Amino acid sequence: MMSVSFFSLMDAMAKQLGTQVNVSQVLWARYFGQLVIVLIICGKRTLPLLRTPHLGLQVFRATMQLGAATCFFIALKHQGLAEATTVADLAPVFITLAAALVLGEKIGVRRILGVLAALVGALIIIRPGSDVFALSSLWPLGTAACIAAFSITTRHIGKTESPLTALLYSALICSAIMSLIAPMAWTQPNTSGTVMMIGVGVIGTLGQLMMIKAYARAPASIVAPFTYAGLITATLWGVLFFDQWPDMWTCIGALVIVTAGLYVWHREVRARPRRT
């Protein structure tokens, strides 16, 4: 719960910061801050933790994480926190589809119906063909797709890799990429902007560390449903900081997506073989 609260607070900061500086600077602050904190945590273990038999997958995983953040931060320039978060929460059902297509995991008719229902919920929010639709509405879908690719890669290599290794590679690769891109469109932030850039890096890293800790302490089947609490905190920050209240269609679409997502999660838990 603290993790998703921190993530949504980071998103709120990123949305405000995006009015002062280029999105590339926000992304640089996010991952450079993570790099500094992770290097402090790893200390003398940094070089041993960089040893991995899955270098290519670590690079792909990191770029997908960067892609998810890029799509979401761009979406926040055009949408409210609640709307963008709701559509991005399609990630769990995208993961189910990707697991079937990439990892060959079997999915039944009920889970397929759950996936379709979640997509309907996204269409209710995006409303293609209506006056409120804009191409910017598709950015959160990009976030969900990148999170799915990121999660499937993590699932594949997670059994043999330390979580700190993944965190370290994400920080190194994403901060290196953004260190090359950000100076091209750099805008000098004011004092509040500088504070928010530091906050995005620190809060985002704390949220990620707490999520790793949660998955280390409890099975994924117990932890996963709590990520939907991010909808509540995102709505709260949107109202408090930006006076953005979700409309009726966003609420209906969110209810459909969350219900479908929880149903798909429930079917996945039941489909797993029980230990004897």
PDB file of C-alpha atoms in Angstrom:
ATOM      1  CA  MET A   1       0.000   0.000   0.000  1.00  0.00           C
ATOM      2  CA  MET A   2       2.859   2.375   0.828  1.00  0.00           C
ATOM      3  CA  SER A   3       4.557   1.432  -2.440  1.00  0.00           C
ATOM      4  CA  VAL A   4       1.584   2.306  -4.660  1.00  0.00           C
ATOM      5  CA  SER A   5       1.008   5.475  -2.619  1.00  0.00           C
ATOM      6  CA  PHE A   6       4.598   6.545  -3.267  1.00  0.00           C
ATOM      7  CA  PHE A   7       4.344   5.693  -6.960  1.00  0.00           C
ATOM      8  CA  SER A   8       1.195   7.770  -7.398  1.00  0.00           C
ATOM      9  CA  LEU A   9       2.773  10.646  -5.440  1.00  0.00           C
ATOM     10  CA  MET A  10       5.792  10.448  -7.748  1.00  0.00           C
ATOM     11  CA  ASP A  11       3.409  10.631 -10.716  1.00  0.00           C
ATOM     12  CA  ALA A  12       1.753  13.719  -9.230  1.00  0.00           C
ATOM     13  CA  MET A  13       5.169  15.364  -8.843  1.00  0.00           C
ATOM     14  CA  ALA A  14       6.073  14.362 -12.414  1.00  0.00           C
ATOM     15  CA  LYS A  15       2.831  15.909 -13.703  1.00  0.00           C
ATOM     16  CA  GLN A  16       3.560  19.215 -11.959  1.00  0.00           C
ATOM     17  CA  LEU A  17       7.227  19.113 -12.912  1.00  0.00           C
ATOM     18  CA  GLY A  18       6.273  18.546 -16.540  1.00  0.00           C
ATOM     19  CA  THR A  19       4.831  22.072 -16.633  1.00  0.00           C
ATOM     20  CA  GLN A  20       8.298  23.500 -15.879  1.00  0.00           C
ATOM     21  CA  VAL A  21      10.788  21.234 -17.654  1.00  0.00           C
ATOM     22  CA  ASN A  22      10.954  18.736 -20.509  1.00  0.00           C
ATOM     23  CA  VAL A  23       9.724  15.185 -19.886  1.00  0.00           C
ATOM     24  CA  SER A  24      13.261  13.912 -20.548  1.00  0.00           C
ATOM     25  CA  GLN A  25      14.474  15.808 -17.461  1.00  0.00           C
ATOM     26  CA  VAL A  26      11.767  14.234 -15.327  1.00  0.00           C
ATOM     27  CA  LEU A  27      12.827  10.785 -16.536  1.00  0.00           C
ATOM     28  CA  TRP A  28      16.498  11.594 -15.932  1.00  0.00           C
ATOM     29  CA  ALA A  29      15.699  12.690 -12.369  1.00  0.00           C
ATOM     30  CA  ARG A  30      13.683   9.509 -11.797  1.00  0.00           C
ATOM     31  CA  TYR A  31      16.439   7.100 -12.797  1.00  0.00           C
ATOM     32  CA  PHE A  32      19.538   9.054 -11.813  1.00  0.00           C
ATOM     33  CA  GLY A  33      18.046   9.372  -8.332  1.00  0.00           C
ATOM     34  CA  GLN A  34      17.453   5.616  -8.330  1.00  0.00           C
ATOM     35  CA  LEU A  35      21.053   5.015  -9.433  1.00  0.00           C
ATOM     36  CA  VAL A  36      22.494   7.068  -6.571  1.00  0.00           C
ATOM     37  CA  ILE A  37      20.321   5.358  -3.946  1.00  0.00           C
ATOM     38  CA  VAL A  38      20.924   1.835  -5.298  1.00  0.00           C
ATOM     39  CA  LEU A  39      24.699   2.387  -5.439  1.00  0.00           C
ATOM     40  CA  ILE A  40      24.610   3.475  -1.788  1.00  0.00           C
ATOM     41  CA  ILE A  41      22.566   0.388  -0.845  1.00  0.00           C
ATOM     42  CA  CYS A  42      24.745  -2.038  -2.833  1.00  0.00           C
ATOM     43  CA  GLY A  43      28.090  -0.564  -1.740  1.00  0.00           C
ATOM     44  CA  LYS A  44      30.884  -3.123  -2.157  1.00  0.00           C
ATOM     45  CA  ARG A  45      28.417  -5.631  -3.608  1.00  0.00           C
ATOM     46  CA  THR A  46      27.872  -3.528  -6.752  1.00  0.00           C
ATOM     47  CA  LEU A  47      30.339  -5.344  -9.048  1.00  0.00           C
ATOM     48  CA  PRO A  48      29.289  -8.864  -7.959  1.00  0.00           C
ATOM     49  CA  LEU A  49      25.637  -7.904  -8.455  1.00  0.00           C
ATOM     50  CA  LEU A  50      26.363  -6.822 -12.033  1.00  0.00           C
ATOM     51  CA  ARG A  51      27.312 -10.386 -12.963  1.00  0.00           C
ATOM     52  CA  THR A  52      24.379 -11.882 -14.833  1.00  0.00           C
ATOM     53  CA  PRO A  53      23.815 -14.661 -17.368  1.00  0.00           C
ATOM     54  CA  HIS A  54      20.871 -12.649 -18.755  1.00  0.00           C
ATOM     55  CA  LEU A  55      22.549  -9.414 -19.889  1.00  0.00           C
ATOM     56  CA  GLY A  56      20.396  -9.051 -23.007  1.00  0.00           C
ATOM     57  CA  LEU A  57      17.195  -9.607 -21.050  1.00  0.00           C
ATOM     58  CA  GLN A  58      18.302  -7.153 -18.365  1.00  0.00           C
ATOM     59  CA  VAL A  59      18.829  -4.496 -21.043  1.00  0.00           C
ATOM     60  CA  PHE A  60      15.442  -5.270 -22.615  1.00  0.00           C
ATOM     61  CA  ARG A  61      13.761  -5.212 -19.196  1.00  0.00           C
ATOM     62  CA  ALA A  62      15.283  -1.823 -18.382  1.00  0.00           C
ATOM     63  CA  THR A  63      14.264  -0.289 -21.718  1.00  0.00           C
ATOM     64  CA  MET A  64      10.701  -1.527 -21.232  1.00  0.00           C
ATOM     65  CA  GLN A  65      10.655   0.072 -17.775  1.00  0.00           C
ATOM     66  CA  LEU A  66      11.896   3.313 -19.309  1.00  0.00           C
ATOM     67  CA  GLY A  67       9.286   3.009 -22.052  1.00  0.00           C
ATOM     68  CA  ALA A  68       6.512   2.579 -19.492  1.00  0.00           C
ATOM     69  CA  ALA A  69       7.623   5.650 -17.543  1.00  0.00           C
ATOM     70  CA  THR A  70       8.036   7.708 -20.732  1.00  0.00           C
ATOM     71  CA  CYS A  71       4.545   6.885 -22.000  1.00  0.00           C
ATOM     72  CA  PHE A  72       3.005   7.589 -18.607  1.00  0.00           C
ATOM     73  CA  PHE A  73       4.775  10.904 -17.984  1.00  0.00           C
ATOM     74  CA  ILE A  74       3.780  12.094 -21.478  1.00  0.00           C
ATOM     75  CA  ALA A  75       0.193  11.010 -20.766  1.00  0.00           C
ATOM     76  CA  LEU A  76       0.190  13.094 -17.585  1.00  0.00           C
ATOM     77  CA  LYS A  77       0.785  16.249 -19.633  1.00  0.00           C
ATOM     78  CA  HIS A  78      -2.599  15.720 -21.299  1.00  0.00           C
ATOM     79  CA  GLN A  79      -4.699  13.702 -18.842  1.00  0.00           C
ATOM     80  CA  GLY A  80      -5.656  13.616 -15.199  1.00  0.00           C
ATOM     81  CA  LEU A  81      -3.856  11.303 -12.788  1.00  0.00           C
ATOM     82  CA  ALA A  82      -6.915   9.094 -12.278  1.00  0.00           C
ATOM     83  CA  GLU A  83      -7.634   8.654 -15.997  1.00  0.00           C
ATOM     84  CA  ALA A  84      -4.037   7.820 -16.935  1.00  0.00           C
ATOM     85  CA  THR A  85      -3.604   5.468 -13.967  1.00  0.00           C
ATOM     86  CA  THR A  86      -6.828   3.629 -14.740  1.00  0.00           C
ATOM     87  CA  VAL A  87      -5.888   2.852 -18.343  1.00  0.00           C
ATOM     88  CA  ALA A  88      -2.317   1.926 -17.304  1.00  0.00           C
ATOM     89  CA  ASP A  89      -3.897  -0.572 -14.897  1.00  0.00           C
ATOM     90  CA  LEU A  90      -4.671  -2.715 -17.920  1.00  0.00           C
ATOM     91  CA  ALA A  91      -1.136  -4.052 -17.404  1.00  0.00           C
ATOM     92  CA  PRO A  92      -2.229  -7.172 -15.425  1.00  0.00           C
ATOM     93  CA  VAL A  93      -4.519  -8.357 -18.217  1.00  0.00           C
ATOM     94  CA  PHE A  94      -1.847  -7.567 -20.821  1.00  0.00           C
ATOM     95  CA  ILE A  95       0.541  -9.685 -18.743  1.00  0.00           C
ATOM     96  CA  THR A  96      -1.934 -12.575 -18.942  1.00  0.00           C
ATOM     97  CA  LEU A  97      -2.035 -12.254 -22.738  1.00  0.00           C
ATOM     98  CA  ALA A  98       1.747 -11.945 -23.009  1.00  0.00           C
ATOM     99  CA  ALA A  99       2.271 -14.972 -20.759  1.00  0.00           C
ATOM    100  CA  ALA A 100       0.114 -17.019 -23.118  1.00  0.00           C
ATOM    101  CA  LEU A 101       1.773 -15.735 -26.302  1.00  0.00           C
ATOM    102  CA  VAL A 102       5.402 -15.594 -25.126  1.00  0.00           C
ATOM    103  CA  LEU A 103       5.713 -18.136 -22.314  1.00  0.00           C
ATOM    104  CA  GLY A 104       3.117 -20.557 -23.652  1.00  0.00           C
ATOM    105  CA  GLU A 105       1.007 -20.416 -20.483  1.00  0.00           C
ATOM    106  CA  LYS A 106      -2.515 -21.707 -20.970  1.00  0.00           C
ATOM    107  CA  ILE A 107      -5.443 -19.354 -20.481  1.00  0.00           C
ATOM    108  CA  GLY A 108      -9.038 -20.513 -20.371  1.00  0.00           C
ATOM    109  CA  VAL A 109     -12.173 -19.004 -21.816  1.00  0.00           C
ATOM    110  CA  ARG A 110     -13.035 -17.248 -18.539  1.00  0.00           C
ATOM    111  CA  ARG A 111      -9.724 -15.429 -18.392  1.00  0.00           C
ATOM    112  CA  ILE A 112     -10.052 -14.446 -22.046  1.00  0.00           C
ATOM    113  CA  LEU A 113     -13.468 -12.965 -21.238  1.00  0.00           C
ATOM    114  CA  GLY A 114     -11.884 -11.099 -18.306  1.00  0.00           C
ATOM    115  CA  VAL A 115      -9.245  -9.646 -20.628  1.00  0.00           C
ATOM    116  CA  LEU A 116     -11.912  -8.550 -23.129  1.00  0.00           C
ATOM    117  CA  ALA A 117     -13.959  -6.958 -20.338  1.00  0.00           C
ATOM    118  CA  ALA A 118     -10.915  -4.961 -19.197  1.00  0.00           C
ATOM    119  CA  LEU A 119     -10.369  -3.717 -22.749  1.00  0.00           C
ATOM    120  CA  VAL A 120     -14.004  -2.614 -22.839  1.00  0.00           C
ATOM    121  CA  GLY A 121     -13.359  -0.673 -19.626  1.00  0.00           C
ATOM    122  CA  ALA A 122     -10.427   1.094 -21.312  1.00  0.00           C
ATOM    123  CA  LEU A 123     -12.606   1.977 -24.314  1.00  0.00           C
ATOM    124  CA  ILE A 124     -15.205   3.478 -21.956  1.00  0.00           C
ATOM    125  CA  ILE A 125     -12.530   5.827 -20.583  1.00  0.00           C
ATOM    126  CA  ILE A 126     -10.774   6.612 -23.876  1.00  0.00           C
ATOM    127  CA  ARG A 127     -14.060   6.842 -25.830  1.00  0.00           C
ATOM    128  CA  PRO A 128     -12.704   6.695 -29.411  1.00  0.00           C
ATOM    129  CA  GLY A 129     -14.912   8.617 -31.794  1.00  0.00           C
ATOM    130  CA  SER A 130     -16.177  11.003 -29.113  1.00  0.00           C
ATOM    131  CA  ASP A 131     -15.343  14.675 -28.615  1.00  0.00           C
ATOM    132  CA  VAL A 132     -13.117  13.890 -25.630  1.00  0.00           C
ATOM    133  CA  PHE A 133     -10.903  11.412 -27.526  1.00  0.00           C
ATOM    134  CA  ALA A 134      -7.386  12.462 -28.456  1.00  0.00           C
ATOM    135  CA  LEU A 135      -4.349  10.482 -29.578  1.00  0.00           C
ATOM    136  CA  SER A 136      -2.765  11.402 -26.243  1.00  0.00           C
ATOM    137  CA  SER A 137      -5.323   9.057 -24.669  1.00  0.00           C
ATOM    138  CA  LEU A 138      -3.350   6.141 -26.099  1.00  0.00           C
ATOM    139  CA  TRP A 139      -0.163   6.876 -24.151  1.00  0.00           C
ATOM    140  CA  PRO A 140      -1.354   5.002 -21.019  1.00  0.00           C
ATOM    141  CA  LEU A 141      -1.998   1.973 -23.235  1.00  0.00           C
ATOM    142  CA  GLY A 142       1.674   2.150 -24.199  1.00  0.00           C
ATOM    143  CA  THR A 143       2.490   2.181 -20.492  1.00  0.00           C
ATOM    144  CA  ALA A 144       0.425  -0.965 -19.901  1.00  0.00           C
ATOM    145  CA  ALA A 145       2.056  -2.758 -22.855  1.00  0.00           C
ATOM    146  CA  CYS A 146       5.575  -1.866 -21.685  1.00  0.00           C
ATOM    147  CA  ILE A 147       4.776  -2.961 -18.118  1.00  0.00           C
ATOM    148  CA  ALA A 148       3.550  -6.284 -19.468  1.00  0.00           C
ATOM    149  CA  ALA A 149       6.799  -6.832 -21.409  1.00  0.00           C
ATOM    150  CA  PHE A 150       8.802  -5.730 -18.376  1.00  0.00           C
ATOM    151  CA  SER A 151       6.871  -8.082 -16.066  1.00  0.00           C
ATOM    152  CA  ILE A 152       7.111 -11.107 -18.353  1.00  0.00           C
ATOM    153  CA  THR A 153      10.877 -10.589 -18.644  1.00  0.00           C
ATOM    154  CA  THR A 154      11.134 -10.249 -14.862  1.00  0.00           C
ATOM    155  CA  ARG A 155       9.100 -13.438 -14.420  1.00  0.00           C
ATOM    156  CA  HIS A 156      11.485 -15.265 -16.761  1.00  0.00           C
ATOM    157  CA  ILE A 157      14.757 -14.208 -15.113  1.00  0.00           C
ATOM    158  CA  GLY A 158      13.524 -13.537 -11.567  1.00  0.00           C
ATOM    159  CA  LYS A 159      14.060 -17.098 -10.338  1.00  0.00           C
ATOM    160  CA  THR A 160      17.834 -16.871 -10.770  1.00  0.00           C
ATOM    161  CA  GLU A 161      18.556 -13.162 -10.297  1.00  0.00           C
ATOM    162  CA  SER A 162      18.753 -10.989  -7.189  1.00  0.00           C
ATOM    163  CA  PRO A 163      16.147  -8.190  -7.129  1.00  0.00           C
ATOM    164  CA  LEU A 164      19.032  -5.776  -6.516  1.00  0.00           C
ATOM    165  CA  THR A 165      20.628  -6.885  -9.789  1.00  0.00           C
ATOM    166  CA  ALA A 166      17.482  -5.937 -11.701  1.00  0.00           C
ATOM    167  CA  LEU A 167      17.193  -2.658  -9.794  1.00  0.00           C
ATOM    168  CA  LEU A 168      20.843  -1.849 -10.489  1.00  0.00           C
ATOM    169  CA  TYR A 169      20.639  -2.578 -14.208  1.00  0.00           C
ATOM    170  CA  SER A 170      17.439  -0.544 -14.537  1.00  0.00           C
ATOM    171  CA  ALA A 171      19.077   2.418 -12.844  1.00  0.00           C
ATOM    172  CA  LEU A 172      22.303   2.182 -14.864  1.00  0.00           C
ATOM    173  CA  ILE A 173      20.721   1.708 -18.278  1.00  0.00           C
ATOM    174  CA  CYS A 174      17.819   4.151 -17.889  1.00  0.00           C
ATOM    175  CA  SER A 175      19.952   6.901 -16.345  1.00  0.00           C
ATOM    176  CA  ALA A 176      22.623   6.424 -19.058  1.00  0.00           C
ATOM    177  CA  ILE A 177      20.036   6.750 -21.846  1.00  0.00           C
ATOM    178  CA  MET A 178      18.394   9.796 -20.292  1.00  0.00           C
ATOM    179  CA  SER A 179      21.788  11.419 -19.558  1.00  0.00           C
ATOM    180  CA  LEU A 180      22.323  11.441 -23.326  1.00  0.00           C
ATOM    181  CA  ILE A 181      18.836  12.696 -24.201  1.00  0.00           C
ATOM    182  CA  ALA A 182      17.970  15.177 -21.421  1.00  0.00           C
ATOM    183  CA  PRO A 183      20.696  17.776 -22.191  1.00  0.00           C
ATOM    184  CA  MET A 184      19.266  18.235 -25.708  1.00  0.00           C
ATOM    185  CA  ALA A 185      16.124  19.883 -24.311  1.00  0.00           C
ATOM    186  CA  TRP A 186      17.354  21.001 -20.876  1.00  0.00           C
ATOM    187  CA  THR A 187      15.468  23.782 -19.106  1.00  0.00           C
ATOM    188  CA  GLN A 188      16.955  25.129 -15.909  1.00  0.00           C
ATOM    189  CA  PRO A 189      14.396  24.391 -13.164  1.00  0.00           C
ATOM    190  CA  ASN A 190      13.632  26.883 -10.410  1.00  0.00           C
ATOM    191  CA  THR A 191      13.996  26.018  -6.727  1.00  0.00           C
ATOM    192  CA  SER A 192      10.667  24.194  -6.485  1.00  0.00           C
ATOM    193  CA  GLY A 193      11.425  22.336  -9.718  1.00  0.00           C
ATOM    194  CA  THR A 194      14.800  21.210  -8.391  1.00  0.00           C
ATOM    195  CA  VAL A 195      13.167  19.955  -5.182  1.00  0.00           C
ATOM    196  CA  MET A 196      10.565  18.046  -7.211  1.00  0.00           C
ATOM    197  CA  MET A 197      13.267  16.499  -9.437  1.00  0.00           C
ATOM    198  CA  ILE A 198      14.997  15.192  -6.313  1.00  0.00           C
ATOM    199  CA  GLY A 199      11.634  14.059  -4.944  1.00  0.00           C
ATOM    200  CA  VAL A 200      10.776  12.114  -8.121  1.00  0.00           C
ATOM    201  CA  GLY A 201      14.049  10.181  -7.864  1.00  0.00           C
ATOM    202  CA  VAL A 202      13.846   9.483  -4.137  1.00  0.00           C
ATOM    203  CA  ILE A 203      10.125   8.693  -3.897  1.00  0.00           C
ATOM    204  CA  GLY A 204      10.126   6.537  -7.026  1.00  0.00           C
ATOM    205  CA  THR A 205      13.049   4.481  -5.739  1.00  0.00           C
ATOM    206  CA  LEU A 206      11.487   4.073  -2.296  1.00  0.00           C
ATOM    207  CA  GLY A 207       8.264   2.887  -3.916  1.00  0.00           C
ATOM    208  CA  GLN A 208      10.170   0.320  -5.985  1.00  0.00           C
ATOM    209  CA  LEU A 209      12.152  -0.918  -2.981  1.00  0.00           C
ATOM    210  CA  MET A 210       8.950  -1.310  -0.959  1.00  0.00           C
ATOM    211  CA  MET A 211       7.326  -3.258  -3.799  1.00  0.00           C
ATOM    212  CA  ILE A 212      10.335  -5.612  -3.944  1.00  0.00           C
ATOM    213  CA  LYS A 213      10.136  -6.025  -0.165  1.00  0.00           C
ATOM    214  CA  ALA A 214       6.420  -6.821  -0.373  1.00  0.00           C
ATOM    215  CA  TYR A 215       6.968  -9.538  -2.979  1.00  0.00           C
ATOM    216  CA  ALA A 216       9.825 -10.937  -0.879  1.00  0.00           C
ATOM    217  CA  ARG A 217       7.594 -11.188   2.213  1.00  0.00           C
ATOM    218  CA  ALA A 218       4.400 -12.549   0.650  1.00  0.00           C
ATOM    219  CA  PRO A 219       3.299 -14.525  -2.431  1.00  0.00           C
ATOM    220  CA  ALA A 220       2.539 -12.491  -5.552  1.00  0.00           C
ATOM    221  CA  SER A 221      -1.064 -13.728  -5.417  1.00  0.00           C
ATOM    222  CA  ILE A 222      -1.516 -11.866  -2.127  1.00  0.00           C
ATOM    223  CA  VAL A 223       0.400  -8.703  -3.037  1.00  0.00           C
ATOM    224  CA  ALA A 224      -0.849  -8.137  -6.606  1.00  0.00           C
ATOM    225  CA  PRO A 225      -4.456  -7.038  -5.874  1.00  0.00           C
ATOM    226  CA  PHE A 226      -3.236  -4.233  -3.616  1.00  0.00           C
ATOM    227  CA  THR A 227      -1.670  -2.470  -6.594  1.00  0.00           C
ATOM    228  CA  TYR A 228      -5.181  -1.355  -7.590  1.00  0.00           C
ATOM    229  CA  ALA A 229      -5.134   0.876  -4.508  1.00  0.00           C
ATOM    230  CA  GLY A 230      -3.039   3.162  -6.709  1.00  0.00           C
ATOM    231  CA  LEU A 231      -6.300   4.233  -8.362  1.00  0.00           C
ATOM    232  CA  ILE A 232      -7.518   5.615  -5.034  1.00  0.00           C
ATOM    233  CA  THR A 233      -4.295   7.470  -4.227  1.00  0.00           C
ATOM    234  CA  ALA A 234      -3.960   8.784  -7.799  1.00  0.00           C
ATOM    235  CA  THR A 235      -7.500  10.153  -7.615  1.00  0.00           C
ATOM    236  CA  LEU A 236      -6.736  11.698  -4.200  1.00  0.00           C
ATOM    237  CA  TRP A 237      -3.556  13.455  -5.413  1.00  0.00           C
ATOM    238  CA  GLY A 238      -5.379  14.594  -8.565  1.00  0.00           C
ATOM    239  CA  VAL A 239      -8.115  16.228  -6.506  1.00  0.00           C
ATOM    240  CA  LEU A 240      -5.785  17.735  -3.886  1.00  0.00           C
ATOM    241  CA  PHE A 241      -3.058  19.065  -6.174  1.00  0.00           C
ATOM    242  CA  PHE A 242      -4.795  19.700  -9.502  1.00  0.00           C
ATOM    243  CA  ASP A 243      -8.515  19.908  -8.656  1.00  0.00           C
ATOM    244  CA  GLN A 244      -9.109  17.133 -11.217  1.00  0.00           C
ATOM    245  CA  TRP A 245     -12.185  15.066 -10.454  1.00  0.00           C
ATOM    246  CA  PRO A 246     -12.726  11.927 -12.565  1.00  0.00           C
ATOM    247  CA  ASP A 247     -15.948  12.052 -14.581  1.00  0.00           C
ATOM    248  CA  MET A 248     -18.693   9.436 -14.534  1.00  0.00           C
ATOM    249  CA  TRP A 249     -17.313   7.517 -17.542  1.00  0.00           C
ATOM    250  CA  THR A 250     -13.856   7.302 -15.983  1.00  0.00           C
ATOM    251  CA  CYS A 251     -15.374   5.888 -12.785  1.00  0.00           C
ATOM    252  CA  ILE A 252     -17.413   3.317 -14.748  1.00  0.00           C
ATOM    253  CA  GLY A 253     -14.393   2.324 -16.855  1.00  0.00           C
ATOM    254  CA  ALA A 254     -12.212   2.063 -13.737  1.00  0.00           C
ATOM    255  CA  LEU A 255     -14.767  -0.200 -12.067  1.00  0.00           C
ATOM    256  CA  VAL A 256     -14.860  -2.466 -15.153  1.00  0.00           C
ATOM    257  CA  ILE A 257     -11.040  -2.643 -15.412  1.00  0.00           C
ATOM    258  CA  VAL A 258     -10.487  -3.338 -11.714  1.00  0.00           C
ATOM    259  CA  THR A 259     -13.262  -5.955 -11.597  1.00  0.00           C
ATOM    260  CA  ALA A 260     -11.918  -7.674 -14.716  1.00  0.00           C
ATOM    261  CA  GLY A 261      -8.333  -7.458 -13.476  1.00  0.00           C
ATOM    262  CA  LEU A 262      -9.207  -8.986 -10.119  1.00  0.00           C
ATOM    263  CA  TYR A 263     -11.191 -11.725 -11.858  1.00  0.00           C
ATOM    264  CA  VAL A 264      -8.241 -12.573 -14.141  1.00  0.00           C
ATOM    265  CA  TRP A 265      -5.945 -12.613 -11.101  1.00  0.00           C
ATOM    266  CA  HIS A 266      -8.408 -14.896  -9.274  1.00  0.00           C
ATOM    267  CA  ARG A 267      -8.507 -17.330 -12.204  1.00  0.00           C
ATOM    268  CA  GLU A 268      -4.691 -17.360 -12.410  1.00  0.00           C
ATOM    269  CA  VAL A 269      -4.410 -18.180  -8.710  1.00  0.00           C
ATOM    270  CA  ARG A 270      -6.908 -21.037  -9.046  1.00  0.00           C
ATOM    271  CA  ALA A 271      -5.140 -22.362 -12.126  1.00  0.00           C
ATOM    272  CA  ARG A 272      -1.767 -22.659 -10.379  1.00  0.00           C
ATOM    273  CA  PRO A 273      -0.838 -26.136  -9.174  1.00  0.00           C
ATOM    274  CA  ARG A 274      -1.079 -26.440  -5.390  1.00  0.00           C
ATOM    275  CA  ARG A 275       1.879 -27.594  -3.381  1.00  0.00           C
ATOM    276  CA  THR A 276       1.477 -30.898  -1.585  1.00  0.00           C
TER     277      THR A 276
END
